[in-house]
Coordinates of C-alpha atoms in Angstrom, one line a residue:
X1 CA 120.0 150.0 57.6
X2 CA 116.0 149.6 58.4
X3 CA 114.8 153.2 58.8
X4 CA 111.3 154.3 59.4
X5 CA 110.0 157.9 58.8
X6 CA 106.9 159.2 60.3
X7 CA 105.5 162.2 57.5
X8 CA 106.3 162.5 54.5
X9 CA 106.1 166.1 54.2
X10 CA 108.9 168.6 52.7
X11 CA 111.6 167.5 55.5
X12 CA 110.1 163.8 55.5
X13 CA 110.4 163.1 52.2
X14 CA 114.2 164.6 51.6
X15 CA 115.1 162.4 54.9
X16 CA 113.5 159.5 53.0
X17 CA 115.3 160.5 49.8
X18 CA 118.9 161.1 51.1
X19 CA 118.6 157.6 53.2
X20 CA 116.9 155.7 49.7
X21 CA 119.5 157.1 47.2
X22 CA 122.2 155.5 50.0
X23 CA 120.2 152.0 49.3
X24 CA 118.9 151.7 52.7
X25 CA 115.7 150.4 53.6
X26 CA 113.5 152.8 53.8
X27 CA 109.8 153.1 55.1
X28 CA 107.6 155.9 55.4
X29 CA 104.5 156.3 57.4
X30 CA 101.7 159.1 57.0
X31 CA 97.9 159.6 57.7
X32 CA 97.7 161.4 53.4
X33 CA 97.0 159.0 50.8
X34 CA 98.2 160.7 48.9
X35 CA 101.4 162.0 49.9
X36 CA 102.2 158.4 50.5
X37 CA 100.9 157.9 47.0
X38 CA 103.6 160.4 46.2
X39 CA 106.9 159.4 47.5
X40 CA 106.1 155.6 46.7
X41 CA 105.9 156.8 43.3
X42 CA 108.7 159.5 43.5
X43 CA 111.3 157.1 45.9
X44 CA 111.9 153.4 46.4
X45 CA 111.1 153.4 49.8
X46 CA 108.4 151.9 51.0
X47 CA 104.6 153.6 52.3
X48 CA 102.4 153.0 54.6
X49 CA 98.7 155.2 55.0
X50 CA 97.6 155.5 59.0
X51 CA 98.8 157.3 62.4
X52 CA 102.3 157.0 62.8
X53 CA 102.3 156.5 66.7
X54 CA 99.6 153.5 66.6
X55 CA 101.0 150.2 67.2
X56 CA 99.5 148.2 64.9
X57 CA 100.9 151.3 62.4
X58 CA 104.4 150.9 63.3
X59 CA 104.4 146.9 63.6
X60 CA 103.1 146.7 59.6
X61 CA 106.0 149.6 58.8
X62 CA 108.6 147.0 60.2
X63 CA 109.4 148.3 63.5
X64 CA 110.0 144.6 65.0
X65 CA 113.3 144.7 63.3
X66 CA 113.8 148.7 62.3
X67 CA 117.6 150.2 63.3
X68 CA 115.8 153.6 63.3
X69 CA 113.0 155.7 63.6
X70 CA 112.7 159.2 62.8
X71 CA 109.1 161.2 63.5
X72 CA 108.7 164.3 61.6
X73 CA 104.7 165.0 61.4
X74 CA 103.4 167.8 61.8
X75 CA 102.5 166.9 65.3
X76 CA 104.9 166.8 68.2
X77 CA 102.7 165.0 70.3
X78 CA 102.3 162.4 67.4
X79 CA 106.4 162.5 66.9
X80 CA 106.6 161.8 70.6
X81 CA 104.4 159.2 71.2
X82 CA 105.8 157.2 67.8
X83 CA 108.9 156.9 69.9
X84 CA 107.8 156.0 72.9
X85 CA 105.7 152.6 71.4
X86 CA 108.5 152.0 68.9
X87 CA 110.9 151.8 72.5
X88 CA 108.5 150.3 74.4
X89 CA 106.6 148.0 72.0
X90 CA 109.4 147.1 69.4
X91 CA 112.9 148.2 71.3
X92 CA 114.4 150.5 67.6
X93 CA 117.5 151.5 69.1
X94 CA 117.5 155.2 67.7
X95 CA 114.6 157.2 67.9
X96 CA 114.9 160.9 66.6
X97 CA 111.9 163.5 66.7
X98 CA 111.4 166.8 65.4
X99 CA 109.5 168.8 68.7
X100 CA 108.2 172.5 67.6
X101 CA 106.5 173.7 70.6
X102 CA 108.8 175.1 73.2
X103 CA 107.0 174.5 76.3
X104 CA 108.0 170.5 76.1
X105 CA 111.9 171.8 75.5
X106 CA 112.3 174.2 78.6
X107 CA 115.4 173.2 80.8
X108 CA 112.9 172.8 83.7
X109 CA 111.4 169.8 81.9
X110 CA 114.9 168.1 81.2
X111 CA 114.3 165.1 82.7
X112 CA 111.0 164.6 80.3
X113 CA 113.2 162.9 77.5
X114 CA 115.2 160.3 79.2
X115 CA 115.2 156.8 78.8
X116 CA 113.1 156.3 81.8
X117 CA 110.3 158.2 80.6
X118 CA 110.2 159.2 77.2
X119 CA 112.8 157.8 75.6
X120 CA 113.8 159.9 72.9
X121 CA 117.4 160.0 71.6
X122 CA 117.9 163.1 69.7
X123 CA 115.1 165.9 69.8
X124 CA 115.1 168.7 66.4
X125 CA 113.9 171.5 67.1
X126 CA 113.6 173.4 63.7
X127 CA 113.1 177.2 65.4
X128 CA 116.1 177.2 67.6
X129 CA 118.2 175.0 64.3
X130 CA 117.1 178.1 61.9
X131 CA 117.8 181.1 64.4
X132 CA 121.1 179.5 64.7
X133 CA 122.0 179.5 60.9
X134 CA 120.7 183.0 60.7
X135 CA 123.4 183.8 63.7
X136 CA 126.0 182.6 61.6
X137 CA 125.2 184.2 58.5
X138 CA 124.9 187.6 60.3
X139 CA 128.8 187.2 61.4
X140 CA 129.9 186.9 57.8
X141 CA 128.9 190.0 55.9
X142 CA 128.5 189.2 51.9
X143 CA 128.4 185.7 52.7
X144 CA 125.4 183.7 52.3
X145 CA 126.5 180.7 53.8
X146 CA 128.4 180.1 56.7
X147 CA 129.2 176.8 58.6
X148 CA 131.6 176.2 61.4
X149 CA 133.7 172.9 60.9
X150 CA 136.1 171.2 63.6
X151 CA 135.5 173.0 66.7
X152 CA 135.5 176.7 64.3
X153 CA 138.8 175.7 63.2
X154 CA 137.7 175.9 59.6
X155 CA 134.5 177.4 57.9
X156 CA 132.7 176.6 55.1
X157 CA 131.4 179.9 53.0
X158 CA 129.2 180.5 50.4
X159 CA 129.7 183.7 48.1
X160 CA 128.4 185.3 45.1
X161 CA 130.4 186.3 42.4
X162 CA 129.6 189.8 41.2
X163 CA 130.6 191.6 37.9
X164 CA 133.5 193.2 39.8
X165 CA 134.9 190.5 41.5
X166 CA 138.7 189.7 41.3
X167 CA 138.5 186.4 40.9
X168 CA 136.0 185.8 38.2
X169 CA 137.9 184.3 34.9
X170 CA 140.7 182.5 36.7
X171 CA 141.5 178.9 36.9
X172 CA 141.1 177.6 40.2
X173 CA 144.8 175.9 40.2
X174 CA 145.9 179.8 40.3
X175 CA 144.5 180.9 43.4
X176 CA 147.3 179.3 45.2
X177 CA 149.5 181.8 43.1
X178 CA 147.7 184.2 43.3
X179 CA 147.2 184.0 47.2
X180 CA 150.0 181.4 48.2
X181 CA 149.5 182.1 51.9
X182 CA 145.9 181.9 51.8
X183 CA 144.7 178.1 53.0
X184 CA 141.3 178.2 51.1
X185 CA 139.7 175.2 48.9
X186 CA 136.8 176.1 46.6
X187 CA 134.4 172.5 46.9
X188 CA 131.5 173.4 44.9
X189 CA 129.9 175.7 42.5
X190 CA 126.2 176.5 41.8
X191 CA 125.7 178.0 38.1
X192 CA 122.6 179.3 36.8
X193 CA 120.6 176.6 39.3
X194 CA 123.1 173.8 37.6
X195 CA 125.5 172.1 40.5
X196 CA 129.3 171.7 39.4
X197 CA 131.7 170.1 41.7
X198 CA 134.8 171.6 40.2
X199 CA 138.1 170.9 38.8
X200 CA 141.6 172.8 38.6
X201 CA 140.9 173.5 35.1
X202 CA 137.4 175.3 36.1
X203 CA 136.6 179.3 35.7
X204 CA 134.5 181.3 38.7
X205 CA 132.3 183.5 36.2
X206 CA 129.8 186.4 37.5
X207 CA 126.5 185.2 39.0
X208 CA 128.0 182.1 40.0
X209 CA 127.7 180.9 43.8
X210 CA 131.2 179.6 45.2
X211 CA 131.2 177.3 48.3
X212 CA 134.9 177.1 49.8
X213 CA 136.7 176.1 52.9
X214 CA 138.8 178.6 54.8
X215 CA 140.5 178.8 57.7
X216 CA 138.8 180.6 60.5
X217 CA 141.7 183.2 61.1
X218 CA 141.8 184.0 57.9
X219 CA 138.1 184.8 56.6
X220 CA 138.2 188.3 56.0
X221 CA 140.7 187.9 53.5
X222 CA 139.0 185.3 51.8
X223 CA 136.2 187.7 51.6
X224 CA 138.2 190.7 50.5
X225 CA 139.7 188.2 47.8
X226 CA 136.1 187.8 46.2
X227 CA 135.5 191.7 46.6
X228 CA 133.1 191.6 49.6
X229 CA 134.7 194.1 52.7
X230 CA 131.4 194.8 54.0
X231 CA 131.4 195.5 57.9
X232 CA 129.1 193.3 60.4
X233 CA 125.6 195.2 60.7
X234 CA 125.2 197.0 63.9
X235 CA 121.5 197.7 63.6
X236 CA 119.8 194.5 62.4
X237 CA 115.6 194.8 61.9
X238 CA 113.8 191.3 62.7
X239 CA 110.3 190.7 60.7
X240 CA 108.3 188.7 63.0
X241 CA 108.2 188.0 66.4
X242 CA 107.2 184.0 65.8
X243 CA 110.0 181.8 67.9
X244 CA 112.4 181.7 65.0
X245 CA 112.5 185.7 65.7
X246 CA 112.2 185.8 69.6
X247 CA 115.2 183.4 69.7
X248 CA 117.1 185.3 67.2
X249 CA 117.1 188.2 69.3
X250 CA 117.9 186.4 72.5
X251 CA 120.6 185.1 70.9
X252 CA 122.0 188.9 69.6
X253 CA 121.0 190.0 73.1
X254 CA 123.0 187.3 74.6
X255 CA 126.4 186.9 71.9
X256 CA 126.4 190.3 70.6
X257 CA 125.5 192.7 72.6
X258 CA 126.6 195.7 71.0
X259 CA 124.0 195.4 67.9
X260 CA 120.9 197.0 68.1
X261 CA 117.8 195.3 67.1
X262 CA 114.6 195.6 66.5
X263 CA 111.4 193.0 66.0
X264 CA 108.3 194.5 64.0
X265 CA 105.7 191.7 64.3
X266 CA 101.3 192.0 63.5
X267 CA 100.2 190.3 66.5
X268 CA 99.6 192.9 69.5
X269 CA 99.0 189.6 71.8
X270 CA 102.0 187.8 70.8
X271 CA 104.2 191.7 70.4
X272 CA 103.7 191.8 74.1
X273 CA 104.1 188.6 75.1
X274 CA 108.4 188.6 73.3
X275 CA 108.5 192.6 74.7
X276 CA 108.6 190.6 78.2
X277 CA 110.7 188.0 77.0
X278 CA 113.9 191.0 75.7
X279 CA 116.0 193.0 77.7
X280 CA 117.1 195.4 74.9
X281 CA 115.3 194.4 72.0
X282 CA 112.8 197.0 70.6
X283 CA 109.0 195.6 69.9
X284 CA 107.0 197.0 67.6
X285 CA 103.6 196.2 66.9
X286 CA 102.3 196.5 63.0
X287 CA 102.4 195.1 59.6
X288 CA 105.7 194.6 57.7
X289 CA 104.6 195.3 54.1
X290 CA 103.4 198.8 55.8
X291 CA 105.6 201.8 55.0
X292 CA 104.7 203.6 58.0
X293 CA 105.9 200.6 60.4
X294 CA 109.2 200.6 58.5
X295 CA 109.8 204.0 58.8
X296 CA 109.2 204.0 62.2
X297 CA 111.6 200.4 62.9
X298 CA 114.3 202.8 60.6
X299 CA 115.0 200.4 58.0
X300 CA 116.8 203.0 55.6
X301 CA 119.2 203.4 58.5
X302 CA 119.7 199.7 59.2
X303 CA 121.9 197.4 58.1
X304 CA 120.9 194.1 57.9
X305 CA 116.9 192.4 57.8
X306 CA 116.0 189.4 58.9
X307 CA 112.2 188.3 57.4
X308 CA 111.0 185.4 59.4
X309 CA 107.6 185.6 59.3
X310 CA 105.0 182.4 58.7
X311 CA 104.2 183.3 55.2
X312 CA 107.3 182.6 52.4
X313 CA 105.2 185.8 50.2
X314 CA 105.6 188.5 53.4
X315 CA 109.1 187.8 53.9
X316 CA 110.3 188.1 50.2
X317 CA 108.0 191.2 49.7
X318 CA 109.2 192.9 53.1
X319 CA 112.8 192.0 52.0
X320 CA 112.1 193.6 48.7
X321 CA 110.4 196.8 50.6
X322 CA 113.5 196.9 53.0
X323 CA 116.2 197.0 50.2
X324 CA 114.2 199.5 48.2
X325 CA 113.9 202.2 51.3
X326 CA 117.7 201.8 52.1
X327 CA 118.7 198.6 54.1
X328 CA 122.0 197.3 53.2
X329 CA 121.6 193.3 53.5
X330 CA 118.2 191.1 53.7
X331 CA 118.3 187.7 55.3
X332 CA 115.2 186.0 54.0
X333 CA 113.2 182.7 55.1
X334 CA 111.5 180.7 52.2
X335 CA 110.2 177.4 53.2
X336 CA 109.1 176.8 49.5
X337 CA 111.8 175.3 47.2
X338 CA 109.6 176.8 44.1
X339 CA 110.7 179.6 45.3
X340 CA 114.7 179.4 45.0
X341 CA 115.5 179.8 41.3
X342 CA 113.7 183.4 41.5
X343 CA 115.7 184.6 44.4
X344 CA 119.0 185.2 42.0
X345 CA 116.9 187.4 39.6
X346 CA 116.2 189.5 42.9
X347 CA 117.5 191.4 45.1
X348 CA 117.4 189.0 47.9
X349 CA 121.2 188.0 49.7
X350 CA 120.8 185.4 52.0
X351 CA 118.1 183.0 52.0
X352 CA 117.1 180.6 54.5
X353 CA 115.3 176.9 54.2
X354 CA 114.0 175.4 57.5
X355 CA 113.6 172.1 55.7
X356 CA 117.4 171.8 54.5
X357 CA 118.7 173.0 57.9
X358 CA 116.2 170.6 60.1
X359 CA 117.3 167.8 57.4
X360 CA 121.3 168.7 57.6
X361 CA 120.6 168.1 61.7
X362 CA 119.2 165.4 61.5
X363 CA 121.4 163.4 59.2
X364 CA 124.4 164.1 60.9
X365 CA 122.9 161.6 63.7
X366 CA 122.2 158.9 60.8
X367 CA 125.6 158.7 59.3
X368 CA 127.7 155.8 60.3
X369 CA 131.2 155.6 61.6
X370 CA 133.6 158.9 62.5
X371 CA 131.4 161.2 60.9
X372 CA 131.0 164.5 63.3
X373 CA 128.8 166.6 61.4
X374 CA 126.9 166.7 58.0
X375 CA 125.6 169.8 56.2
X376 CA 123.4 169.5 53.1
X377 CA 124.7 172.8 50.9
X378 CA 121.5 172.2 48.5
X379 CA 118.7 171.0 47.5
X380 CA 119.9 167.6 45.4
X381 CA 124.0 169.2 45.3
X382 CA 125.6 167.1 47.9
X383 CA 126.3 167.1 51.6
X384 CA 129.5 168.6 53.4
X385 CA 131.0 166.2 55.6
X386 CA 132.9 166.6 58.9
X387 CA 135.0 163.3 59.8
X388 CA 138.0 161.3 61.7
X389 CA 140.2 159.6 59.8
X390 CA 140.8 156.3 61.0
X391 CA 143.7 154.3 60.6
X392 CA 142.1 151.8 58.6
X393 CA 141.3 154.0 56.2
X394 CA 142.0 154.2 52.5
X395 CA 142.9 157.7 53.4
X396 CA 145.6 157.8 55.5
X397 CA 149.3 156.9 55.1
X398 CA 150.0 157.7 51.5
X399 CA 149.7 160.9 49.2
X400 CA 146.5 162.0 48.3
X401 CA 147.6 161.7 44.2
X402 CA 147.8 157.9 44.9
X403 CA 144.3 157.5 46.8
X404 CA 141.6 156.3 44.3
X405 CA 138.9 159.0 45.7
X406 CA 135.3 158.4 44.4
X407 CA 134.3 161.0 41.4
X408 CA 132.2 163.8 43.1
X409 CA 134.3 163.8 46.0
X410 CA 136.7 167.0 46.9
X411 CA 139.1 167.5 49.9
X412 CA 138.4 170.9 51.5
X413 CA 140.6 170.5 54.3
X414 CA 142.7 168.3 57.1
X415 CA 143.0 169.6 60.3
X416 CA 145.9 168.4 62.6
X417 CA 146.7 169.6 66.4
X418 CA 144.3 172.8 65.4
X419 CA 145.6 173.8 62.3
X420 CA 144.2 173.3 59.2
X421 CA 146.1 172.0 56.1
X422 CA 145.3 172.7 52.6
X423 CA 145.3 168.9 50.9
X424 CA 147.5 168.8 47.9
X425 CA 149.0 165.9 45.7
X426 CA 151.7 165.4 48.7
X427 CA 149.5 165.6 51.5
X428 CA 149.3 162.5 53.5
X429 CA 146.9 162.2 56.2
X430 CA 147.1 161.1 59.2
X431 CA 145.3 158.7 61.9
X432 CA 142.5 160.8 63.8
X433 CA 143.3 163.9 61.5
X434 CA 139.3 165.6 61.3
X435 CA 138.7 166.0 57.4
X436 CA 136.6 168.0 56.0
X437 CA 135.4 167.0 52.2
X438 CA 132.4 167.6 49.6
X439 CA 130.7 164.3 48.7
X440 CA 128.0 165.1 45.9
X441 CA 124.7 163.0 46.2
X442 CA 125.8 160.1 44.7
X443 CA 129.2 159.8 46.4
X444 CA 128.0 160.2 50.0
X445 CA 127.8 156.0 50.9
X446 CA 131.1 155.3 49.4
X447 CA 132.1 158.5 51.8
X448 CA 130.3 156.7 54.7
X449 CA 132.1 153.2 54.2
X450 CA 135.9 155.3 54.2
X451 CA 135.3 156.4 57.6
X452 CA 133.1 153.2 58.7
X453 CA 133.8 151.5 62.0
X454 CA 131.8 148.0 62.0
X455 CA 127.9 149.2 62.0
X456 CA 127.8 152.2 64.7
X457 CA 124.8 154.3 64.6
X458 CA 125.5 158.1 65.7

């Protein structure tokens, strides 16, 4: 496939990687030398210097004969335009743009993005993507990942193993002993920064981050089994009233209306401006690394904050601040990936990453064949993938001990008429049974070409 990426920024260049380590053909257009410089050096892909949206731009990048085109500079007006002259000028079937500003996104302005005027095929916007995640995370206390799978029928969860948790020192083959009615697959482990896509043989041990799959009824026993029983927060503090924050709190206001929030943010303009915008939400105006603003928003009473300010320092230090005067939980934004290998040694629980959440959306619209949905767990660990089994496949019609899966690859679950099955030796699956699976990074195309129809672009 002939891809073209407009920026090669943070969520540019990961697009650019994830498509090149696949062996796509990959071109990537920005107005820095050296950034270009960079990921031609860093990637084989391809780099051209110069304004992504100008024609002459897009022609030398290969547009005449590109499958895809995917704008992601910093400019939405840029991203916008790129698509239009790459429809218009050079007919690329799929055009995907990442659009920040929410005035071009506002249901009265629908009609904006179709084919007739500007033909856009799937818009990203990375605010409403990341108040999302953080909506999810709030549901599952002591989790720090949480993603639903096959219409919520499953969930993937990410935990972290503390000294005192039941599991730690036991072989994975006996947790089905241990719990035999519990349907739960552990897919991947992070240790000490150091990805490990497991065995049966493998040993949880404390600080280690466990990803599983679970069924959706039974969750809070799959957290009780790992020692976390904490309750869902009722009082949840927001720093920052930027969009990520204003949608957050319509979305509480809207799905949850029995927790009680609260959004401390610097700007008296913009404070006023989201007061108008919440029904029930408390605004208040001030700086989040004062003490006297957080005594007044009543952090040591509160269970859960959620730091999404613009600046990565401000939210780990007001996270910090929050734990030390009493909150239970911090749900942190860090947009730099320097910063991820420190967050263990602190006391930081869930953190957040625009660009890996803005990337997972957009390559589930990339894959090929049955694939519903794609979810990147980490930076460089692999990719959680949401597919229909076909009949063609290698997959179905004999027991999974006799299909030749590809190393890196784990079976988290098979969901049939809505209920999910735990894959075992014996399992067989089925035609148009939705699988869940774990692909690390270098497995992901052989993953792709199991669940391939012909060359269909989602």
């Amino acid at each position: 496939m002939k891809v073209i990426v407009c920026g090669a920024g943070q969520v540019g260049f990961n697009i650019a990687r994830h498509l090149a380590m696949e062996n796509n053909d990959v071109t990537v257009i920005d107005q820095s030398p050296d950034l270009v410089r960079r990921i031609g050096d860093t990637l084989d892909v391809n780099g051209v210097v110069g304004q992504a949206s100008h024609p002459n731009i897009l022609e030398q990048a290969g547009a005449p004969d590109a499958d895809m085109l995917i704008a992601v500079t910093i400019s939405d007006e840029v991203n916008m335009v790129a698509c239009q002259v790459s429809h218009s000028l050079f007919d690329v079937p799929t055009k995907i743009a990442r659009i920040r500003e929410q005035a071009y996104l506002s249901p009265l302005w629908a009609n904006l993005f179709s084919r007739e005027h500007m033909p856009i095929d799937v818009i990203i916007s990375p605010e409403i993507e990341v108040a999302r995640a953080v909506t999810r995370r709030l549901q599952v206390p002591g989790a720090f990942e949480m993603i639903p799978l096959v219409d919520d029928r499953v969930k993937l969860l990410g935990v972290r193993c503390e000294d005192d948790c039941p599991l730690v020192n036991t072989p994975l083959r006996q947790l089905t002993q241990l719990f035999p009615d519990l349907n739960i697959v552990i897919v991947g482990l992070m240790r000490e920064n150091e990805p490990i896509v497991p065995s049966s043989d493998d040993q949880m041990l404390p600080g280690d981050e466990v990803y599983f799959v679970v069924d959706s009824d039974q969750v809070g026993r799959a957290m009780a089994a790992f020692g976390h029983e904490e309750t869902e927060a009722r009082r949840l503090l927001i720093f920052g009233g930027g969009n990520i924050g204003l949608f957050l709190a319509q979305e509480i206001e809207r799905e949850h209306h029995w927790v009680r929030t609260k959004i401390v943010e610097s700007s008296p303009k913009r404070a006023e401006s989201i007061a108008m915008k919440l029904d029930k939400t408390m605004v208040l105006q001030g700086d989040v690394l004062d003490w006297e603003i957080l005594e007044e928003a009543g952090v040591a009473n509160t269970e859960t904050v959620v730091a999404v300010t613009n600046d990565d320092e401000t939210n780990i230090l007001a996270s910090l601040l929050a734990k030390r005067y009493g909150c239970q939980r911090a749900i942190t934004l860090i947009n730099k990936g320097t910063y991820e290998s420190l967050i263990n040694s602190l006391e930081i629980d869930v953190t957040v990453s625009p660009g890996n959440i803005t990337v997972s959306t957009i390559l589930q619209h990339i894959r090929r064949g049955r694939i519903h949905s794609v979810h990147t767990l980490r930076e460089g660990f692999g990719e959680l993938i949401e597919a229909e089994a076909l009949e063609t496949s290698e997959l179905v019609g004999k027991p999974l001990r006799e299909v030749n899966l590809p190393s890196g690859v784990l079976l988290g679950a098979i969901v049939r008429d809505g209920e999910m099955i735990c894959p075992g030796g014996s399992t067989v699956v089925e035609p148009h049974d939705r699988v869940v699976l774990f692909a690390a990074a270098e497995a992901i195309r052989k993953v792709e070409s199991m669940f391939s129809v012909q060359l269909e672009y989602f």
